[in-house]
Short mmCIF file of C-alpha atoms in Angstrom, two decimals:
data_model
loop_
_atom_site.label_atom_id
_atom_site.label_comp_id
_atom_site.label_asym_id
_atom_site.label_seq_id
_atom_site.Cartn_x
_atom_site.Cartn_y
_atom_site.Cartn_z
CA UNK A 1 12.84 -24.58 31.84
CA UNK A 2 10.68 -23.09 33.79
CA UNK A 3 8.59 -19.24 33.61
CA UNK A 4 7.78 -17.34 36.04
CA UNK A 5 4.30 -16.72 36.24
CA UNK A 6 5.10 -12.83 36.92
CA UNK A 7 6.15 -12.33 33.21
CA UNK A 8 2.60 -11.79 32.13
CA UNK A 9 0.01 -9.93 33.41
CA UNK A 10 -2.29 -10.84 36.08
CA UNK A 11 -5.18 -11.32 33.83
CA UNK A 12 -3.22 -13.87 32.08
CA UNK A 13 -2.24 -15.94 34.80
CA UNK A 14 -6.07 -16.72 36.08
CA UNK A 15 -7.19 -20.28 34.65
CA UNK A 16 -10.39 -20.90 35.34
CA UNK A 17 -13.30 -23.96 33.78
CA UNK A 18 -13.76 -21.11 30.57
CA UNK A 19 -10.04 -21.15 30.02
CA UNK A 20 -10.43 -23.49 27.32
CA UNK A 21 -12.33 -21.05 25.14
CA UNK A 22 -12.44 -17.80 26.94
CA UNK A 23 -8.85 -16.37 27.31
CA UNK A 24 -9.66 -13.36 29.09
CA UNK A 25 -12.46 -10.52 29.90
CA UNK A 26 -12.32 -6.53 29.61
CA UNK A 27 -14.61 -3.61 29.95
CA UNK A 28 -13.94 -0.49 29.57
CA UNK A 29 -15.76 3.05 30.24
CA UNK A 30 -14.77 5.87 28.23
CA UNK A 31 -15.25 9.51 30.59
CA UNK A 32 -14.53 13.02 29.69
CA UNK A 33 -13.97 16.12 32.38
CA UNK A 34 -16.59 18.71 31.70
CA UNK A 35 -14.13 21.30 32.23
CA UNK A 36 -12.07 20.45 29.43
CA UNK A 37 -12.21 20.37 25.47
CA UNK A 38 -12.55 17.50 24.41
CA UNK A 39 -9.08 16.21 22.62
CA UNK A 40 -10.56 17.23 18.60
CA UNK A 41 -10.40 20.77 20.38
CA UNK A 42 -8.01 20.33 23.46
CA UNK A 43 -4.39 22.04 22.92
CA UNK A 44 -1.44 20.56 23.85
CA UNK A 45 -1.12 22.80 26.88
CA UNK A 46 -4.71 21.60 27.97
CA UNK A 47 -3.92 17.91 27.36
CA UNK A 48 -1.07 18.76 29.86
CA UNK A 49 -3.29 20.58 32.09
CA UNK A 50 -5.75 17.04 32.00
CA UNK A 51 -2.78 15.43 32.82
CA UNK A 52 -2.09 17.22 35.59
CA UNK A 53 -5.44 17.10 37.14
CA UNK A 54 -6.44 13.31 36.80
CA UNK A 55 -2.81 12.50 38.29
CA UNK A 56 -3.19 14.56 41.58
CA UNK A 57 -6.93 12.37 42.19
CA UNK A 58 -5.45 9.06 41.02
CA UNK A 59 -2.32 9.07 42.64
CA UNK A 60 -4.58 9.15 46.11
CA UNK A 61 -6.08 5.75 44.72
CA UNK A 62 -2.50 3.82 45.64
CA UNK A 63 -1.00 0.68 44.05
CA UNK A 64 -1.01 3.00 40.41
CA UNK A 65 2.19 3.61 38.47
CA UNK A 66 1.99 6.17 36.38
CA UNK A 67 3.76 6.43 32.73
CA UNK A 68 3.75 9.56 30.63
CA UNK A 69 5.34 10.66 27.56
CA UNK A 70 9.00 10.72 28.13
CA UNK A 71 8.55 6.82 29.36
CA UNK A 72 6.39 6.38 26.80
CA UNK A 73 8.63 5.24 23.84
CA UNK A 74 7.94 3.13 20.88
CA UNK A 75 9.35 -0.20 22.22
CA UNK A 76 7.73 0.52 25.76
CA UNK A 77 4.27 1.91 24.13
CA UNK A 78 3.97 -1.82 22.20
CA UNK A 79 5.04 -3.63 24.99
CA UNK A 80 1.73 -2.50 26.99
CA UNK A 81 -0.18 -3.07 23.94
CA UNK A 82 0.54 -6.65 23.41
CA UNK A 83 0.20 -7.41 27.08
CA UNK A 84 -3.45 -5.45 26.11
CA UNK A 85 -2.91 -2.94 29.03
CA UNK A 86 -2.81 0.16 25.86
CA UNK A 87 -4.82 0.40 22.93
CA UNK A 88 -3.68 0.41 19.48
CA UNK A 89 -4.87 4.69 19.33
CA UNK A 90 -2.98 5.35 22.05
CA UNK A 91 0.10 3.59 21.07
CA UNK A 92 -0.46 6.17 17.41
CA UNK A 93 -2.02 8.83 19.88
CA UNK A 94 0.33 12.33 18.86
CA UNK A 95 -1.46 13.98 22.32
CA UNK A 96 0.13 14.41 25.70
CA UNK A 97 -0.45 10.89 26.68
CA UNK A 98 -0.28 9.18 30.11
CA UNK A 99 -1.38 5.86 31.75
CA UNK A 100 -1.72 4.54 35.13
CA UNK A 101 -1.29 0.57 35.49
CA UNK A 102 -1.89 -1.47 39.06
CA UNK A 103 0.71 -3.50 40.18
CA UNK A 104 -1.46 -6.45 39.21
CA UNK A 105 -1.60 -5.61 35.84
CA UNK A 106 -5.29 -6.40 35.92
CA UNK A 107 -6.31 -2.18 35.81
CA UNK A 108 -5.13 0.71 33.43
CA UNK A 109 -6.75 3.86 32.76
CA UNK A 110 -5.32 5.95 29.76
CA UNK A 111 -4.91 9.27 29.52
CA UNK A 112 -5.81 11.51 26.54
CA UNK A 113 -6.39 8.67 24.20
CA UNK A 114 -9.94 9.40 22.25
CA UNK A 115 -10.98 10.39 25.37
CA UNK A 116 -9.74 12.22 28.51
CA UNK A 117 -10.21 9.09 30.46
CA UNK A 118 -10.37 5.55 29.04
CA UNK A 119 -10.54 3.28 32.39
CA UNK A 120 -10.23 -0.65 31.84
CA UNK A 121 -10.29 -3.55 33.87
CA UNK A 122 -9.27 -7.06 32.57
CA UNK A 123 -9.70 -10.88 34.06
CA UNK A 124 -8.68 -14.04 33.49
CA UNK A 125 -10.83 -16.10 31.59
CA UNK A 126 -15.00 -15.83 31.20
CA UNK A 127 -15.11 -12.93 34.36
CA UNK A 128 -17.08 -10.44 33.10
CA UNK A 129 -19.34 -10.37 36.63
CA UNK A 130 -16.16 -9.65 38.98
CA UNK A 131 -14.23 -6.96 36.35
CA UNK A 132 -17.69 -5.28 36.06
CA UNK A 133 -17.73 -5.09 40.08
CA UNK A 134 -14.47 -3.85 39.85
CA UNK A 135 -14.27 -1.17 37.25
CA UNK A 136 -17.48 0.11 39.04
CA UNK A 137 -15.48 0.24 42.41
CA UNK A 138 -13.05 2.48 40.28
CA UNK A 139 -15.29 4.65 38.32
CA UNK A 140 -17.15 5.52 41.77
CA UNK A 141 -13.87 6.32 43.37
CA UNK A 142 -12.63 8.98 40.33
CA UNK A 143 -16.39 10.22 40.18
CA UNK A 144 -16.34 11.52 43.67
CA UNK A 145 -12.89 13.48 42.60
CA UNK A 146 -13.58 14.06 38.86
CA UNK A 147 -15.84 16.44 37.30
CA UNK A 148 -17.24 13.69 34.70
CA UNK A 149 -18.84 15.34 31.94
CA UNK A 150 -22.60 14.03 31.69
CA UNK A 151 -25.91 14.42 30.63
CA UNK A 152 -29.74 13.10 31.88
CA UNK A 153 -30.03 12.60 27.77
CA UNK A 154 -26.97 11.58 26.51
CA UNK A 155 -25.19 10.06 29.78
CA UNK A 156 -21.75 10.27 30.34
CA UNK A 157 -20.09 12.06 26.95
CA UNK A 158 -17.77 11.03 24.92
CA UNK A 159 -15.87 12.22 22.21
CA UNK A 160 -17.20 9.38 19.78
CA UNK A 161 -21.46 8.84 19.14
CA UNK A 162 -20.63 5.14 19.44
CA UNK A 163 -19.44 5.16 23.26
CA UNK A 164 -22.30 8.08 24.63
CA UNK A 165 -24.65 6.74 27.26
CA UNK A 166 -22.48 4.44 29.35
CA UNK A 167 -19.21 4.52 27.48
CA UNK A 168 -18.90 0.80 28.37
CA UNK A 169 -17.41 -2.01 26.15
CA UNK A 170 -17.67 -4.97 27.74
CA UNK A 171 -15.16 -7.80 25.70
CA UNK A 172 -13.76 -10.97 25.91
CA UNK A 173 -10.55 -12.58 23.90
CA UNK A 174 -12.00 -16.03 22.72
CA UNK A 175 -10.06 -19.06 20.97
CA UNK A 176 -11.81 -20.35 18.51
CA UNK A 177 -10.22 -23.17 16.22
CA UNK A 178 -12.68 -25.76 16.56
CA UNK A 179 -14.99 -23.09 14.59
CA UNK A 180 -12.56 -22.87 12.03
CA UNK A 181 -11.37 -25.77 10.95
CA UNK A 182 -14.81 -26.89 10.95
CA UNK A 183 -15.92 -23.85 8.82
CA UNK A 184 -18.13 -22.46 10.99
CA UNK A 185 -16.67 -19.05 11.43
CA UNK A 186 -18.16 -17.02 9.00
CA UNK A 187 -21.44 -18.09 9.82
CA UNK A 188 -20.96 -17.32 13.89
CA UNK A 189 -19.21 -13.43 12.41
CA UNK A 190 -22.21 -12.96 10.08
CA UNK A 191 -24.99 -13.71 13.27
CA UNK A 192 -23.14 -11.82 15.77
CA UNK A 193 -22.40 -9.09 13.42
CA UNK A 194 -26.42 -8.75 12.41
CA UNK A 195 -27.51 -8.94 16.57
CA UNK A 196 -25.38 -6.06 16.65
CA UNK A 197 -22.25 -7.57 18.26
CA UNK A 198 -18.52 -6.65 17.15
CA UNK A 199 -16.22 -9.58 16.41
CA UNK A 200 -12.86 -9.41 15.11
CA UNK A 201 -9.74 -11.25 14.68
CA UNK A 202 -6.82 -10.26 17.62
CA UNK A 203 -3.97 -9.98 15.66
CA UNK A 204 -3.78 -9.22 12.16
CA UNK A 205 -5.28 -7.15 9.99
CA UNK A 206 -9.13 -7.57 8.71
CA UNK A 207 -9.84 -10.85 8.08
CA UNK A 208 -6.66 -12.63 8.19
CA UNK A 209 -6.71 -14.23 11.47
CA UNK A 210 -3.63 -15.07 13.31
CA UNK A 211 -3.97 -17.97 15.82
CA UNK A 212 -7.93 -18.07 15.76
CA UNK A 213 -7.95 -15.64 18.16
CA UNK A 214 -11.50 -13.27 18.44
CA UNK A 215 -12.71 -10.57 20.50
CA UNK A 216 -16.43 -10.29 20.92
CA UNK A 217 -17.82 -6.80 22.35
CA UNK A 218 -21.32 -5.09 22.23
CA UNK A 219 -21.64 -2.69 19.92
CA UNK A 220 -24.39 0.06 21.23
CA UNK A 221 -24.24 1.72 24.24
CA UNK A 222 -26.62 3.84 24.91
CA UNK A 223 -30.52 2.91 25.85
CA UNK A 224 -29.82 0.30 27.97
CA UNK A 225 -28.85 0.09 31.41
CA UNK A 226 -24.28 -1.63 31.87
CA UNK A 227 -26.17 -4.75 33.62
CA UNK A 228 -28.43 -4.86 30.04
CA UNK A 229 -25.62 -4.74 28.36
CA UNK A 230 -23.42 -6.98 30.31
CA UNK A 231 -26.15 -9.74 30.45
CA UNK A 232 -26.92 -9.48 27.00
CA UNK A 233 -23.21 -9.49 25.76
CA UNK A 234 -22.43 -12.38 27.86
CA UNK A 235 -25.40 -14.70 26.67
CA UNK A 236 -23.63 -14.31 23.07
CA UNK A 237 -20.42 -15.60 24.50
CA UNK A 238 -21.73 -18.43 26.25
CA UNK A 239 -23.65 -19.46 23.20
CA UNK A 240 -20.00 -19.17 21.05
CA UNK A 241 -18.19 -20.77 24.15
CA UNK A 242 -20.62 -23.80 23.63
CA UNK A 243 -20.74 -23.77 19.88
CA UNK A 244 -17.07 -23.94 20.00
CA UNK A 245 -16.55 -26.88 22.26
CA UNK A 246 -18.85 -28.74 20.06
CA UNK A 247 -17.25 -27.75 17.13
CA UNK A 248 -14.38 -29.87 18.98
CA UNK A 249 -16.34 -32.18 20.10
CA UNK A 250 -17.08 -33.04 16.35
CA UNK A 251 -13.44 -32.89 15.45
CA UNK A 252 -12.31 -35.56 18.28
CA UNK A 253 -15.20 -37.51 16.70
CA UNK A 254 -14.68 -37.53 13.41
CA UNK A 255 -11.28 -36.09 12.56
CA UNK A 256 -9.51 -37.62 15.52
CA UNK A 257 -6.37 -39.20 13.07
CA UNK A 258 -6.23 -35.48 11.43
CA UNK A 259 -6.18 -33.50 14.76
CA UNK A 260 -3.88 -35.40 16.99
CA UNK A 261 -1.23 -34.92 13.45
CA UNK A 262 -1.94 -31.22 13.36
CA UNK A 263 -1.27 -30.67 16.73
CA UNK A 264 1.66 -33.08 17.30
CA UNK A 265 3.40 -30.99 14.48
CA UNK A 266 3.01 -28.04 16.00
CA UNK A 267 4.78 -29.67 19.20
CA UNK A 268 7.21 -30.86 16.79
CA UNK A 269 8.13 -27.20 15.00
CA UNK A 270 7.80 -25.46 18.13
CA UNK A 271 10.22 -27.86 19.50
CA UNK A 272 13.22 -27.88 17.19
CA UNK A 273 13.17 -24.98 14.86
CA UNK A 274 15.83 -22.52 14.91
CA UNK A 275 14.11 -19.44 13.66
CA UNK A 276 10.41 -18.16 14.13
CA UNK A 277 8.38 -15.64 13.19
CA UNK A 278 5.80 -14.22 15.93
CA UNK A 279 3.41 -14.75 13.49
CA UNK A 280 4.33 -17.98 13.14
CA UNK A 281 5.19 -18.99 16.79
CA UNK A 282 1.32 -17.55 18.01
CA UNK A 283 -0.48 -19.98 14.74
CA UNK A 284 1.12 -23.24 16.39
CA UNK A 285 1.22 -21.97 20.22
CA UNK A 286 -2.66 -21.65 19.19
CA UNK A 287 -2.66 -25.37 18.07
CA UNK A 288 -0.92 -26.19 20.81
CA UNK A 289 -3.44 -24.87 23.37
CA UNK A 290 -6.13 -26.63 21.24
CA UNK A 291 -3.95 -29.34 21.60
CA UNK A 292 -4.16 -29.34 25.68
CA UNK A 293 -7.73 -28.68 25.58
CA UNK A 294 -8.46 -32.06 23.92
CA UNK A 295 -6.28 -33.65 26.24
CA UNK A 296 -3.80 -35.08 23.14
CA UNK A 297 -1.04 -32.73 24.97
CA UNK A 298 -0.82 -33.52 28.52
CA UNK A 299 2.27 -32.03 30.27
CA UNK A 300 2.12 -28.67 28.97
CA UNK A 301 -0.41 -26.27 30.74
CA UNK A 302 -2.81 -23.35 29.60
CA UNK A 303 -0.38 -20.78 32.17
CA UNK A 304 2.86 -22.26 29.58
CA UNK A 305 0.79 -20.69 26.88
CA UNK A 306 -0.33 -17.60 28.27
CA UNK A 307 3.18 -17.14 29.13
CA UNK A 308 4.65 -17.72 25.92
CA UNK A 309 2.26 -16.41 23.63
CA UNK A 310 3.02 -12.51 25.48
CA UNK A 311 6.79 -13.78 25.80
CA UNK A 312 7.14 -14.62 21.80
CA UNK A 313 6.44 -10.89 20.51
CA UNK A 314 8.25 -8.24 19.25
CA UNK A 315 9.03 -5.90 22.41
CA UNK A 316 8.02 -8.24 24.98
CA UNK A 317 10.52 -10.91 23.68
CA UNK A 318 13.45 -7.90 23.54
CA UNK A 319 11.93 -6.91 27.33
CA UNK A 320 12.56 -10.19 28.69
CA UNK A 321 15.47 -10.57 27.22
CA UNK A 322 16.49 -7.19 28.21
CA UNK A 323 18.16 -6.37 24.98
CA UNK A 324 16.12 -3.11 22.77
CA UNK A 325 18.11 -3.49 19.88
CA UNK A 326 17.91 -7.10 18.60
CA UNK A 327 17.54 -7.26 14.64
CA UNK A 328 14.85 -9.02 13.02
CA UNK A 329 16.64 -12.40 12.52
CA UNK A 330 17.88 -12.28 15.87
CA UNK A 331 14.89 -11.97 17.13
CA UNK A 332 13.27 -15.23 15.20
CA UNK A 333 16.57 -16.66 16.53
CA UNK A 334 16.00 -16.30 19.77
CA UNK A 335 12.22 -16.99 20.02
CA UNK A 336 12.83 -20.08 18.68
CA UNK A 337 15.12 -20.57 21.20
CA UNK A 338 13.01 -19.71 24.11
CA UNK A 339 10.36 -21.93 23.27
CA UNK A 340 12.68 -24.84 22.58
CA UNK A 341 14.12 -24.22 26.05
CA UNK A 342 10.48 -24.13 27.86
CA UNK A 343 8.47 -26.96 25.66
CA UNK A 344 11.54 -29.46 25.23
CA UNK A 345 10.53 -32.85 27.42
CA UNK A 346 6.91 -31.35 27.74
CA UNK A 347 5.62 -34.44 25.67
CA UNK A 348 7.53 -36.20 28.85
CA UNK A 349 6.80 -34.34 31.89
CA UNK A 350 5.07 -30.48 33.02
CA UNK A 351 6.56 -27.99 35.65
CA UNK A 352 4.44 -25.28 35.48
CA UNK B 1 -36.20 11.60 4.27
CA UNK B 2 -36.95 15.17 5.16
CA UNK B 3 -34.23 15.82 2.79
CA UNK B 4 -36.35 15.98 -0.52
CA UNK B 5 -38.58 18.31 1.20
CA UNK B 6 -39.74 21.92 -0.68
CA UNK B 7 -37.44 24.37 0.79
CA UNK B 8 -40.06 26.75 0.63
CA UNK B 9 -42.75 25.20 2.94
CA UNK B 10 -40.76 22.44 3.61
CA UNK B 11 -43.78 19.87 3.60
CA UNK B 12 -44.09 18.79 0.14
CA UNK B 13 -41.55 17.18 -1.72
CA UNK B 14 -39.06 19.21 -4.42
CA UNK B 15 -40.27 18.27 -7.64
CA UNK B 16 -38.11 21.66 -9.66
CA UNK B 17 -35.49 23.47 -9.38
CA UNK B 18 -35.87 27.52 -9.23
CA UNK B 19 -33.62 30.40 -9.35
CA UNK B 20 -34.09 33.13 -7.02
CA UNK B 21 -32.18 36.02 -5.63
CA UNK B 22 -31.40 35.94 -1.93
CA UNK B 23 -31.25 38.82 0.52
CA UNK B 24 -28.01 39.69 -0.18
CA UNK B 25 -28.76 39.95 -3.92
CA UNK B 26 -27.00 36.68 -5.29
CA UNK B 27 -28.53 34.58 -7.24
CA UNK B 28 -29.23 31.02 -5.58
CA UNK B 29 -30.96 28.14 -6.90
CA UNK B 30 -33.26 26.67 -4.87
CA UNK B 31 -35.45 23.35 -4.90
CA UNK B 32 -39.07 23.54 -4.49
CA UNK B 33 -42.89 21.54 -5.06
CA UNK B 34 -45.30 22.33 -7.47
CA UNK B 35 -47.35 24.98 -5.32
CA UNK B 36 -44.97 27.47 -4.46
CA UNK B 37 -43.15 26.93 -7.86
CA UNK B 38 -46.44 28.34 -8.86
CA UNK B 39 -46.99 30.40 -6.15
CA UNK B 40 -43.57 31.95 -7.01
CA UNK B 41 -45.33 32.90 -10.71
CA UNK B 42 -42.94 29.69 -12.50
CA UNK B 43 -44.78 28.78 -15.47
CA UNK B 44 -45.52 24.87 -15.83
CA UNK B 45 -43.78 25.03 -18.84
CA UNK B 46 -40.55 26.20 -17.35
CA UNK B 47 -40.30 23.49 -15.09
CA UNK B 48 -37.10 21.33 -14.85
CA UNK B 49 -37.85 18.25 -12.95
CA UNK B 50 -34.04 17.00 -12.49
CA UNK B 51 -34.02 14.78 -9.33
CA UNK B 52 -30.17 15.01 -9.45
CA UNK B 53 -30.50 18.59 -9.27
CA UNK B 54 -32.62 18.77 -6.67
CA UNK B 55 -30.35 16.35 -4.39
CA UNK B 56 -27.52 18.29 -5.06
CA UNK B 57 -29.15 21.54 -4.19
CA UNK B 58 -30.57 20.03 -0.95
CA UNK B 59 -27.66 18.67 -0.30
CA UNK B 60 -25.66 22.24 -0.07
CA UNK B 61 -28.33 23.80 1.89
CA UNK B 62 -27.55 21.07 4.33
CA UNK B 63 -24.10 21.60 3.95
CA UNK B 64 -24.64 25.35 4.83
CA UNK B 65 -26.84 24.69 7.64
CA UNK B 66 -24.53 22.81 9.36
CA UNK B 67 -21.75 24.69 8.91
CA UNK B 68 -23.34 27.24 10.31
CA UNK B 69 -24.68 25.67 13.24
CA UNK B 70 -21.77 25.43 16.09
CA UNK B 71 -20.81 25.53 19.42
CA UNK B 72 -20.01 28.77 20.70
CA UNK B 73 -17.23 26.91 23.18
CA UNK B 74 -15.20 24.70 20.96
CA UNK B 75 -16.44 26.19 18.06
CA UNK B 76 -16.71 22.79 16.15
CA UNK B 77 -19.95 23.12 13.97
CA UNK B 78 -22.17 20.30 12.77
CA UNK B 79 -20.43 19.69 9.52
CA UNK B 80 -17.19 19.14 11.17
CA UNK B 81 -18.65 17.09 13.43
CA UNK B 82 -20.11 15.00 11.05
CA UNK B 83 -17.02 15.25 8.94
CA UNK B 84 -14.90 14.23 12.19
CA UNK B 85 -17.36 12.11 13.73
CA UNK B 86 -16.02 13.20 17.02
CA UNK B 87 -17.82 15.76 19.41
CA UNK B 88 -15.23 18.95 20.68
CA UNK B 89 -16.45 19.72 24.30
CA UNK B 90 -19.75 18.62 26.53
CA UNK B 91 -21.62 21.92 25.01
CA UNK B 92 -21.79 20.12 21.71
CA UNK B 93 -24.43 17.78 23.05
CA UNK B 94 -27.05 20.88 24.26
CA UNK B 95 -26.02 22.89 20.59
CA UNK B 96 -26.65 19.76 18.57
CA UNK B 97 -29.11 17.60 20.66
CA UNK B 98 -31.77 18.06 18.09
CA UNK B 99 -29.74 16.97 15.59
CA UNK B 100 -28.30 14.26 16.94
CA UNK B 101 -31.35 12.27 18.51
CA UNK B 102 -32.10 10.62 15.16
CA UNK B 103 -27.59 10.62 14.39
CA UNK B 104 -27.77 8.51 17.53
CA UNK B 105 -30.95 6.13 16.84
CA UNK B 106 -29.28 5.63 13.45
CA UNK B 107 -25.73 4.84 15.01
CA UNK B 108 -26.79 3.14 17.90
CA UNK B 109 -29.22 0.60 17.29
CA UNK B 110 -29.62 -2.92 14.99
CA UNK B 111 -32.37 -2.88 11.97
CA UNK B 112 -34.96 -4.06 14.45
CA UNK B 113 -36.89 -1.51 15.73
CA UNK B 114 -36.62 -0.28 19.13
CA UNK B 115 -38.32 2.61 20.84
CA UNK B 116 -38.36 5.60 18.49
CA UNK B 117 -35.86 7.67 20.54
CA UNK B 118 -32.98 6.44 22.59
CA UNK B 119 -31.71 7.98 25.79
CA UNK B 120 -29.25 6.97 28.80
CA UNK B 121 -30.58 4.31 31.19
CA UNK B 122 -27.44 3.95 32.95
CA UNK B 123 -25.41 4.67 35.87
CA UNK B 124 -25.55 9.02 36.60
CA UNK B 125 -22.93 10.73 37.96
CA UNK B 126 -24.11 11.68 41.85
CA UNK B 127 -25.04 15.32 42.95
CA UNK B 128 -21.96 15.96 44.95
CA UNK B 129 -19.64 15.73 41.78
CA UNK B 130 -22.19 18.10 39.56
CA UNK B 131 -22.52 20.36 42.69
CA UNK B 132 -18.69 20.46 43.26
CA UNK B 133 -18.60 20.83 39.38
CA UNK B 134 -20.81 23.97 39.59
CA UNK B 135 -18.46 25.78 42.56
CA UNK B 136 -15.25 24.99 40.92
CA UNK B 137 -16.71 26.87 37.85
CA UNK B 138 -18.45 29.52 39.45
CA UNK B 139 -15.17 29.74 41.32
CA UNK B 140 -13.31 30.10 38.28
CA UNK B 141 -15.55 32.06 36.30
CA UNK B 142 -15.77 34.99 38.76
CA UNK B 143 -11.62 34.93 38.72
CA UNK B 144 -11.68 35.25 34.75
CA UNK B 145 -14.25 38.07 35.60
CA UNK B 146 -12.37 39.86 37.59
CA UNK B 147 -9.44 39.80 34.94
CA UNK B 148 -11.44 40.66 32.19
CA UNK B 149 -12.29 43.61 34.18
CA UNK B 150 -8.93 44.88 34.72
CA UNK B 151 -7.84 44.85 31.73
CA UNK B 152 -11.12 46.61 30.39
CA UNK B 153 -12.24 43.51 28.09
CA UNK B 154 -15.53 44.73 28.49
CA UNK B 155 -17.23 42.60 25.70
CA UNK B 156 -15.53 39.44 27.36
CA UNK B 157 -16.16 40.59 30.40
CA UNK B 158 -20.29 40.43 29.74
CA UNK B 159 -19.71 37.13 28.16
CA UNK B 160 -18.29 35.56 31.47
CA UNK B 161 -21.02 37.46 33.63
CA UNK B 162 -23.59 35.43 31.34
CA UNK B 163 -22.21 32.33 31.81
CA UNK B 164 -21.32 32.85 36.05
CA UNK B 165 -25.34 33.77 36.56
CA UNK B 166 -26.36 30.96 34.42
CA UNK B 167 -24.20 28.40 36.63
CA UNK B 168 -25.26 30.35 39.63
CA UNK B 169 -28.84 29.74 38.50
CA UNK B 170 -28.54 25.66 37.70
CA UNK B 171 -26.55 25.61 41.23
CA UNK B 172 -30.01 27.12 43.00
CA UNK B 173 -32.15 24.80 41.26
CA UNK B 174 -29.92 22.24 41.96
CA UNK B 175 -30.34 23.28 46.09
CA UNK B 176 -34.07 23.48 45.76
CA UNK B 177 -34.37 19.85 44.05
#
């Protein structure tokens, strides 16, 4: 079965030379309006006014779809969260909120998350430079029309002091199974934290990570120019990408049989299982991804893995199947069926 | 740490706790240094060197100070800022500025030293935005002022007039620059 590319956000369709390790790149700017109280103090009425004011400006910039409270039910919010278009805090927030999303699903602007505005631009692979250009374009356009809260000393004024100054968070999603399997991940985490960067698993709570996916981001936002923050974060990420590649080389040289066995077992389960939870599916697809990068699996593309990794998540699966009322067991069954259909025979041939 | 300084001279390290009557006639405990204790006529033999006690009193004084430092626009106190870790509005930054500078440094640097104080070096808003904002605020304040006068709420009107003057001054300064 062939899956349409359009099932996933634009940035997950872009496969580039660093996509073997770096899944996607993201930059977000936190901005607030001078003429309104921050969300800690803004009444629901004021929160509505903020949405109206921002809406007036953003709807002039074309190709944005706007979703507000009436459309943002629990499942739709999680659908957007699973696609990285809104944040976990946005989903949980009791504020009057809204989100603008561009037609390609690469730009999103959250209104009334922790700050009045959270602009975010996403790109495929390791593409922070392009993402940086793009987010500045959007930010500059908005800045001409909206009275951003700004001070010479503290820069862009944000609700939380951890975002002060540039309000900029640069991050990437990395796939690091090599570092996990060679027991090097602990070291990478400690070093990253010691030099002032944030690192955490993408899925799962605390130290329990699923699928060897990690996010690395800058911790500090003030005292440096945006370009410096970008360059420093990029340097670190480049190091981690290279380290992961070295770990994979090591595995191929020293543990080839074990790695091959692990990958084909994952393929075996994915193509034959009748029930799969999203966690198990994401884990197995992660192993399959490693197999593709190590050229052990040759007929499945990284794009297919990207699409499946989104589609197997709870809300996205229900949206894809156009049935929001599936029980957990029904979802596990349908999830396994979908994966089987897409991957069956793919040991042999490729059609995506 | 400044926390341990004498609450009278603010120079020496506090070594003892004494009881005093404040302006309101309430008994309060304060932590003082040896010199100030002598000046107050507290005898050497009365000295109660209890670091734990001193620390508690200092903390209480700091808490009171933090509760009194309040943003006039959104009513957030510095105490609440520390509790929630969040600001209430753009004006908080001016009110808390002095306290914020060391706070931000602690929060936004690693142990390896950078310059003493860290300030914004990045992108700035353009002059156009600042001006358009000032214009729109002045317009809004004028409407509020008119309304307050109509309602004979003179106390409120005076407050609005002060803010209005401030904004007009800012605009003029901006034009000269």
